[in-house]
Tab-separated table of C-alpha atoms in Angstrom:
chain	number	residue	atom	x	y	z
A	97	MET	CA	-34.368	2.675	-21.680
A	98	PRO	CA	-31.506	1.048	-23.616
A	99	THR	CA	-30.287	-2.458	-22.950
A	100	VAL	CA	-26.497	-2.268	-22.785
A	101	ALA	CA	-23.954	-5.105	-22.823
A	102	ILE	CA	-21.810	-5.335	-19.699
A	103	SER	CA	-18.738	-5.291	-21.942
A	104	GLU	CA	-19.887	-1.954	-23.378
A	105	ILE	CA	-20.482	-0.563	-19.881
A	106	GLU	CA	-16.912	-1.499	-18.988
A	107	THR	CA	-15.513	0.020	-22.203
A	108	GLN	CA	-17.390	3.308	-21.853
A	109	SER	CA	-16.546	3.550	-18.145
A	110	ARG	CA	-12.853	3.046	-18.880
A	111	LYS	CA	-12.912	5.717	-21.580
A	112	ALA	CA	-14.694	8.143	-19.245
A	113	LEU	CA	-12.178	7.597	-16.458
A	114	GLU	CA	-9.211	7.991	-18.784
A	115	ALA	CA	-10.726	11.172	-20.229
A	116	ALA	CA	-10.989	12.517	-16.675
A	117	GLY	CA	-7.308	11.847	-16.018
A	118	ALA	CA	-6.985	8.292	-14.725
A	119	ALA	CA	-3.999	6.248	-15.840
A	120	PRO	CA	-5.089	3.462	-18.220
A	121	TRP	CA	-4.345	0.599	-15.808
A	122	ILE	CA	-6.183	2.369	-12.999
A	123	ALA	CA	-9.152	3.196	-15.220
A	124	ALA	CA	-9.322	-0.455	-16.278
A	125	HIS	CA	-9.626	-1.716	-12.695
A	126	VAL	CA	-12.274	0.836	-11.709
A	127	ALA	CA	-14.234	0.286	-14.927
A	128	HIS	CA	-14.243	-3.473	-14.386
A	129	ALA	CA	-15.597	-3.041	-10.849
A	130	THR	CA	-18.264	-0.671	-12.156
A	131	ALA	CA	-19.320	-3.143	-14.835
A	132	MET	CA	-19.408	-6.069	-12.402
A	133	SER	CA	-21.683	-4.128	-10.064
A	134	GLU	CA	-24.083	-3.584	-12.950
A	135	ALA	CA	-23.782	-7.221	-14.016
A	136	HIS	CA	-24.931	-8.357	-10.578
A	137	GLY	CA	-27.755	-5.837	-10.290
A	138	ASN	CA	-25.966	-3.646	-7.764
A	139	VAL	CA	-26.915	-0.407	-9.510
A	140	ILE	CA	-26.050	1.803	-6.531
A	141	CYS	CA	-22.370	0.783	-6.834
A	142	GLY	CA	-22.253	0.791	-10.636
A	143	LEU	CA	-22.751	3.557	-13.180
A	144	TYR	CA	-24.486	5.597	-10.500
A	145	TYR	CA	-20.976	6.488	-9.243
A	146	LEU	CA	-19.191	7.040	-12.542
A	147	GLU	CA	-19.874	10.753	-12.953
A	148	SER	CA	-18.660	11.477	-9.422
A	149	TYR	CA	-15.482	9.480	-10.088
A	150	CYS	CA	-14.780	11.649	-13.116
A	151	LEU	CA	-15.567	14.930	-11.361
A	152	GLN	CA	-13.366	13.955	-8.435
A	153	LEU	CA	-10.508	12.989	-10.743
A	154	ARG	CA	-10.659	16.430	-12.314
A	155	SER	CA	-10.866	18.240	-8.968
A	156	GLY	CA	-8.091	16.184	-7.393
A	157	ARG	CA	-10.283	14.665	-4.699
A	158	VAL	CA	-9.054	11.284	-5.930
A	159	GLN	CA	-5.625	10.670	-7.443
A	160	GLY	CA	-5.791	8.866	-10.765
A	161	ASP	CA	-2.117	8.273	-11.479
A	162	VAL	CA	-0.548	7.104	-8.198
A	163	GLU	CA	1.290	3.827	-7.698
A	164	PRO	CA	0.054	2.052	-4.536
A	165	GLU	CA	2.729	0.935	-2.076
A	166	VAL	CA	2.603	-2.672	-0.815
A	167	THR	CA	4.395	-3.721	2.369
A	168	ARG	CA	4.402	-6.879	4.480
A	169	PRO	CA	5.145	-5.777	8.066
A	170	ARG	CA	4.562	-9.275	9.505
A	171	PRO	CA	4.482	-12.753	7.907
A	172	GLY	CA	0.681	-12.789	8.045
A	173	ALA	CA	-0.007	-9.093	7.468
A	174	VAL	CA	-0.041	-7.126	4.204
A	175	LEU	CA	-0.739	-3.415	3.833
A	176	CYS	CA	-1.324	-1.458	0.645
A	177	ASP	CA	-1.208	2.322	0.866
A	178	ALA	CA	-3.498	3.586	-1.897
A	179	LYS	CA	-2.052	7.092	-1.543
A	180	LEU	CA	-5.492	8.680	-1.888
A	181	GLY	CA	-6.161	6.862	-5.140
A	182	PHE	CA	-8.844	4.350	-6.051
A	183	ALA	CA	-9.337	1.256	-3.916
A	184	GLN	CA	-9.669	-1.193	-6.832
A	185	PRO	CA	-6.125	-0.820	-8.248
A	186	ALA	CA	-4.661	-0.703	-4.736
A	187	PHE	CA	-6.370	-3.987	-3.882
A	188	ALA	CA	-5.126	-5.495	-7.133
A	189	ARG	CA	-1.549	-4.500	-6.349
A	190	GLY	CA	-1.642	-5.999	-2.856
A	191	LEU	CA	-3.710	-9.134	-3.449
A	192	PRO	CA	-0.957	-11.426	-4.813
A	193	THR	CA	1.242	-10.719	-1.794
A	194	ALA	CA	-1.692	-11.242	0.565
A	195	LEU	CA	-2.589	-14.589	-1.020
A	196	ASP	CA	1.042	-15.703	-0.821
A	197	ALA	CA	1.034	-14.816	2.876
A	198	ALA	CA	-2.165	-16.804	3.443
A	199	ARG	CA	-0.704	-19.821	1.693
A	200	GLU	CA	2.469	-19.633	3.800
A	201	THR	CA	0.920	-18.948	7.197
A	202	GLY	CA	-2.654	-20.221	6.891
A	203	SER	CA	-4.161	-16.772	7.223
A	204	CYS	CA	-3.485	-13.149	6.374
A	205	VAL	CA	-4.780	-9.751	7.408
A	206	PHE	CA	-4.775	-7.610	4.260
A	207	SER	CA	-5.571	-3.923	4.585
A	208	VAL	CA	-5.896	-1.134	2.057
A	209	ALA	CA	-5.324	2.288	3.601
A	210	HIS	CA	-5.934	5.857	2.428
A	211	SER	CA	-8.156	5.048	-0.536
A	212	HIS	CA	-11.198	6.356	-2.340
A	213	THR	CA	-14.433	4.528	-1.549
A	214	CYS	CA	-14.253	0.880	-2.607
A	215	THR	CA	-17.988	1.083	-3.465
A	216	SER	CA	-18.904	-2.645	-3.699
A	217	LEU	CA	-17.056	-4.462	-0.916
A	218	GLY	CA	-18.168	-7.889	-2.109
A	219	TYR	CA	-16.327	-7.294	-5.381
A	220	PHE	CA	-13.106	-7.758	-3.403
A	221	THR	CA	-14.032	-10.658	-1.130
A	222	GLU	CA	-15.318	-12.526	-4.174
A	223	GLN	CA	-11.877	-12.324	-5.779
A	224	ILE	CA	-10.289	-13.801	-2.650
A	225	ALA	CA	-12.814	-16.646	-2.532
A	226	ARG	CA	-12.336	-17.444	-6.214
A	227	ALA	CA	-8.645	-17.870	-5.407
A	228	GLY	CA	-9.632	-20.597	-2.921
A	229	PHE	CA	-9.736	-18.723	0.391
A	230	ILE	CA	-12.411	-17.674	2.862
A	231	ALA	CA	-12.687	-13.879	2.956
A	232	ILE	CA	-14.196	-11.460	5.464
A	233	GLY	CA	-14.105	-7.779	4.506
A	234	ALA	CA	-14.993	-4.492	6.196
A	235	THR	CA	-14.859	-0.849	5.174
A	236	ASN	CA	-16.153	2.509	6.381
A	237	ALA	CA	-17.768	5.476	4.654
A	238	SER	CA	-18.882	9.049	5.264
A	239	ALA	CA	-20.849	9.355	8.512
A	240	ILE	CA	-24.598	8.941	7.988
A	241	VAL	CA	-25.641	6.518	10.775
A	242	ALA	CA	-26.665	7.652	14.258
A	243	PRO	CA	-26.331	5.357	17.269
A	244	PRO	CA	-29.551	3.797	18.547
A	245	GLY	CA	-31.383	6.448	20.530
A	246	GLY	CA	-29.299	9.269	19.033
A	247	ASN	CA	-29.567	11.701	16.135
A	248	ALA	CA	-25.928	12.612	15.359
A	249	ARG	CA	-24.074	10.827	12.572
A	250	VAL	CA	-21.063	8.849	13.825
A	251	LEU	CA	-20.703	5.861	11.453
A	252	GLY	CA	-20.909	5.301	7.737
A	253	THR	CA	-23.003	2.573	6.187
A	254	ASN	CA	-19.883	0.502	6.995
A	255	PRO	CA	-20.536	-2.657	4.988
A	256	MET	CA	-19.173	-6.096	5.718
A	257	ALA	CA	-18.796	-8.868	3.151
A	258	PHE	CA	-18.184	-12.602	3.427
A	259	SER	CA	-17.238	-14.975	0.617
A	260	VAL	CA	-16.550	-18.713	0.785
A	261	PRO	CA	-14.962	-20.729	-2.030
A	262	ALA	CA	-16.592	-23.652	-3.751
A	263	PRO	CA	-14.665	-26.318	-5.660
A	264	GLU	CA	-13.294	-25.326	-9.074
A	265	GLY	CA	-13.233	-21.609	-8.352
A	266	GLY	CA	-16.888	-20.950	-7.643
A	267	LEU	CA	-18.645	-19.434	-4.643
A	268	ALA	CA	-20.275	-21.604	-2.004
A	269	LEU	CA	-21.544	-18.576	-0.080
A	270	HIS	CA	-21.345	-14.837	-0.676
A	271	PHE	CA	-22.970	-11.800	0.849
A	272	ASP	CA	-22.244	-8.090	1.004
A	273	SER	CA	-24.351	-5.949	3.276
A	274	SER	CA	-24.272	-2.517	4.843
A	275	THR	CA	-24.528	-2.494	8.624
A	276	SER	CA	-27.043	0.336	8.266
A	277	ALA	CA	-30.681	-0.455	7.594
A	278	THR	CA	-30.132	0.520	3.962
A	279	ALA	CA	-27.550	2.106	1.696
A	280	LEU	CA	-27.549	5.892	1.445
A	281	GLY	CA	-27.982	5.579	-2.318
A	282	ALA	CA	-31.346	3.873	-1.799
A	283	VAL	CA	-32.581	6.962	0.045
A	284	THR	CA	-31.266	9.418	-2.560
A	285	MET	CA	-32.835	7.335	-5.332
A	286	ALA	CA	-36.164	7.291	-3.464
A	287	LYS	CA	-36.001	11.071	-3.138
A	288	ALA	CA	-35.286	11.468	-6.853
A	289	ALA	CA	-38.232	9.215	-7.696
A	290	GLY	CA	-40.546	10.968	-5.250
A	291	HIS	CA	-41.138	7.769	-3.282
A	292	PRO	CA	-41.331	7.315	0.512
A	293	ILE	CA	-38.844	5.064	2.265
A	294	PRO	CA	-39.816	2.140	4.529
A	295	GLU	CA	-40.113	2.594	8.267
A	296	GLY	CA	-36.947	1.640	10.109
A	297	TRP	CA	-34.542	3.078	7.561
A	298	ALA	CA	-33.923	6.530	8.979
A	299	VAL	CA	-34.589	9.234	11.550
A	300	ASP	CA	-35.020	12.955	10.961
A	301	ALA	CA	-32.793	15.699	12.360
A	302	ASP	CA	-34.543	15.416	15.732
A	303	GLY	CA	-34.056	11.656	15.945
A	304	ALA	CA	-37.679	10.787	15.155
A	305	PRO	CA	-38.364	7.899	12.742
A	306	THR	CA	-39.312	9.084	9.248
A	307	THR	CA	-40.466	7.720	5.889
A	308	ASP	CA	-39.664	10.991	4.095
A	309	PRO	CA	-36.397	10.583	2.133
A	310	GLU	CA	-35.702	14.331	2.279
A	311	ALA	CA	-36.075	14.339	6.071
A	312	ALA	CA	-33.891	11.212	6.207
A	313	LEU	CA	-31.121	12.919	4.255
A	314	ALA	CA	-31.281	15.844	6.678
A	315	GLY	CA	-31.181	13.374	9.563
A	316	SER	CA	-29.460	9.997	9.822
A	317	LEU	CA	-29.803	6.412	8.738
A	318	MET	CA	-30.533	3.750	11.333
A	319	SER	CA	-28.477	0.631	11.943
A	320	ALA	CA	-29.825	-2.707	10.763
A	321	ALA	CA	-31.389	-4.561	13.702
A	322	GLY	CA	-30.752	-1.720	16.128
A	323	TYR	CA	-27.909	-2.293	18.578
A	324	LYS	CA	-26.868	-5.477	16.779
A	325	GLY	CA	-26.239	-3.690	13.501
A	326	PHE	CA	-24.607	-0.783	15.294
A	327	GLY	CA	-22.164	-3.211	16.888
A	328	PHE	CA	-21.209	-4.609	13.496
A	329	GLY	CA	-20.870	-1.050	12.178
A	330	LEU	CA	-18.447	-0.284	15.006
A	331	MET	CA	-16.507	-3.455	14.176
A	332	ALA	CA	-16.189	-2.337	10.558
A	333	GLU	CA	-15.070	1.130	11.691
A	334	VAL	CA	-12.305	-0.318	13.864
A	335	LEU	CA	-11.047	-2.694	11.162
A	336	ALA	CA	-11.236	-0.157	8.325
A	337	SER	CA	-10.254	3.092	9.991
A	338	VAL	CA	-8.726	2.663	13.429
A	339	LEU	CA	-6.533	-0.293	12.450
A	340	THR	CA	-5.245	1.229	9.197
A	341	ALA	CA	-4.889	4.874	10.366
A	342	SER	CA	-7.305	5.912	7.613
A	343	ALA	CA	-9.974	8.569	8.112
A	344	PRO	CA	-12.826	7.927	10.551
A	345	SER	CA	-16.335	8.103	9.131
A	346	THR	CA	-16.915	11.419	10.929
A	347	ALA	CA	-14.076	13.039	8.944
A	348	VAL	CA	-15.288	11.922	5.498
A	349	LYS	CA	-17.547	14.281	3.565
A	350	GLY	CA	-20.168	13.025	1.113
A	351	LEU	CA	-18.690	10.321	-1.090
A	352	LYS	CA	-20.057	11.837	-4.302
A	353	LEU	CA	-19.134	15.471	-3.684
A	354	ALA	CA	-17.162	16.724	-6.659
A	355	ASP	CA	-14.336	18.305	-4.686
A	356	GLY	CA	-12.979	18.671	-1.179
A	357	VAL	CA	-10.819	16.543	1.080
A	358	PRO	CA	-10.037	13.060	-0.311
A	359	HIS	CA	-12.010	10.150	1.128
A	360	ASP	CA	-8.937	8.585	2.808
A	361	LEU	CA	-10.917	5.421	3.664
A	362	GLY	CA	-9.656	1.989	4.646
A	363	GLN	CA	-10.612	-1.629	4.092
A	364	THR	CA	-9.484	-4.746	5.909
A	365	TYR	CA	-9.795	-8.312	4.644
A	366	LEU	CA	-9.281	-11.433	6.737
A	367	ILE	CA	-8.056	-14.195	4.436
A	368	LEU	CA	-8.271	-17.777	5.712
A	369	ASP	CA	-7.011	-20.989	4.124
A	370	PRO	CA	-9.962	-23.406	4.446
A	371	SER	CA	-7.604	-26.387	4.712
A	372	VAL	CA	-5.486	-25.040	7.580
A	373	PHE	CA	-7.267	-26.935	10.372
A	374	ALA	CA	-8.793	-29.996	8.713
A	375	ASP	CA	-9.372	-31.712	5.407
A	376	GLY	CA	-12.846	-32.004	3.915
A	377	PHE	CA	-13.893	-28.340	4.017
A	378	SER	CA	-15.809	-28.532	0.730
A	379	GLU	CA	-17.739	-31.595	1.871
A	380	ARG	CA	-18.783	-29.892	5.102
A	381	MET	CA	-19.823	-26.761	3.206
A	382	GLN	CA	-21.897	-28.939	0.898
A	383	ALA	CA	-23.624	-30.488	3.909
A	384	LEU	CA	-24.457	-26.990	5.174
A	385	SER	CA	-25.757	-26.014	1.754
A	386	ASP	CA	-27.881	-29.158	1.554
A	387	ALA	CA	-29.421	-28.432	4.961
A	388	VAL	CA	-30.505	-25.012	3.707
A	389	SER	CA	-31.576	-25.961	0.179
A	390	ALA	CA	-33.626	-28.909	1.436
A	391	GLN	CA	-36.235	-26.286	2.292
A	392	GLU	CA	-38.171	-25.233	-0.790
A	393	GLY	CA	-37.104	-21.824	-2.071
A	394	ALA	CA	-34.054	-21.577	0.215
A	395	ARG	CA	-30.366	-21.530	-0.657
A	396	LEU	CA	-27.096	-20.193	0.690
A	397	PRO	CA	-26.677	-16.505	-0.218
A	398	GLY	CA	-24.649	-16.067	-3.389
A	399	SER	CA	-24.402	-19.766	-4.186
A	400	ALA	CA	-26.322	-19.325	-7.447
A	401	ARG	CA	-24.756	-15.974	-8.265
A	402	ALA	CA	-24.209	-15.401	-11.982
A	403	PRO	CA	-23.486	-12.151	-13.827
A	404	MET	CA	-25.862	-10.799	-16.448
A	405	GLU	CA	-24.514	-10.164	-19.927
A	406	ALA	CA	-26.596	-7.017	-20.488
A	407	VAL	CA	-28.692	-4.699	-18.351
A	408	ASP	CA	-31.203	-1.898	-18.813
A	409	VAL	CA	-29.699	1.534	-18.117
A	410	PRO	CA	-31.870	4.642	-17.621
A	411	ASP	CA	-31.740	6.957	-20.631
A	412	ALA	CA	-30.366	9.979	-18.772
A	413	LEU	CA	-27.677	7.914	-17.047
A	414	TRP	CA	-26.466	6.268	-20.256
A	415	GLU	CA	-26.421	9.646	-22.002
A	416	THR	CA	-24.209	10.981	-19.195
A	417	VAL	CA	-21.879	7.982	-19.483
A	418	GLN	CA	-21.485	8.506	-23.231
A	419	LYS	CA	-20.771	12.202	-22.766
A	420	LEU	CA	-18.131	11.437	-20.157
A	421	ALA	CA	-16.525	8.853	-22.429
A	422	ALA	CA	-16.406	11.303	-25.336
A	423	ALA	CA	-14.960	14.183	-23.283
């Protein structure tokens, strides 16, 4: 298994995306997100997706040369229409306007509509926090989660992310979590490895709990913490899909399918100026952090987050990446 520099992962990913038809600036944004997922150990959202990106570019399931359209319908609201292209460049186009709105009004609702899967939601909230703002993000995905007590898929994994700035551009707190018990990729990877999945992750086609990844893929994932997680999944669905007029989870086919109807997903970010109500935000966050870290082995999620400079990549996956880059 080769150890590959994150910079090389980004370079090869960019070349692969360009070879598949993405405009250079679009390929650069998607490649950077891919590399950052790998750098933080989020392998499900990294190179694991690259081949599907390239196949979907070639089939037209995702548009690789569109210019996102940014509008500001209200002083504290910014919308970027991705026009069925990638989420990363659409977010990049809209972010400066959204941050300006947050500075002017104290808060901003920033939505990206009609995009390809954003993959790692925390990649986006982290950027907002590093600009000095609190960020809450939500997105939806292809339906794979059944309601508690049911067996029909109605929600995606529908992650939510939360990032809080620290002084000098760091992160005081950061987490990114699916509202399902696990990510779908964890089940597909378990199936490929021939491993069972933990209890509580999924139900089979009849709604019975299962530890068989193949039965889980034929059935549905479960929500994290039962009704509580399902409620958060519904919240993400409303913010990502209903609010932005993007596709509901039930209308989105498998995210990695090579062709078919575009994802047409949405994301919504709530951007808050931490100084809008009172001074001393950083000091109060530090007090919260101290209360947690005073317990041995405990810390605020993401507060010690640091990217790796190189990671191990499975042989077959790296061979695929190199082939895509050389196409």
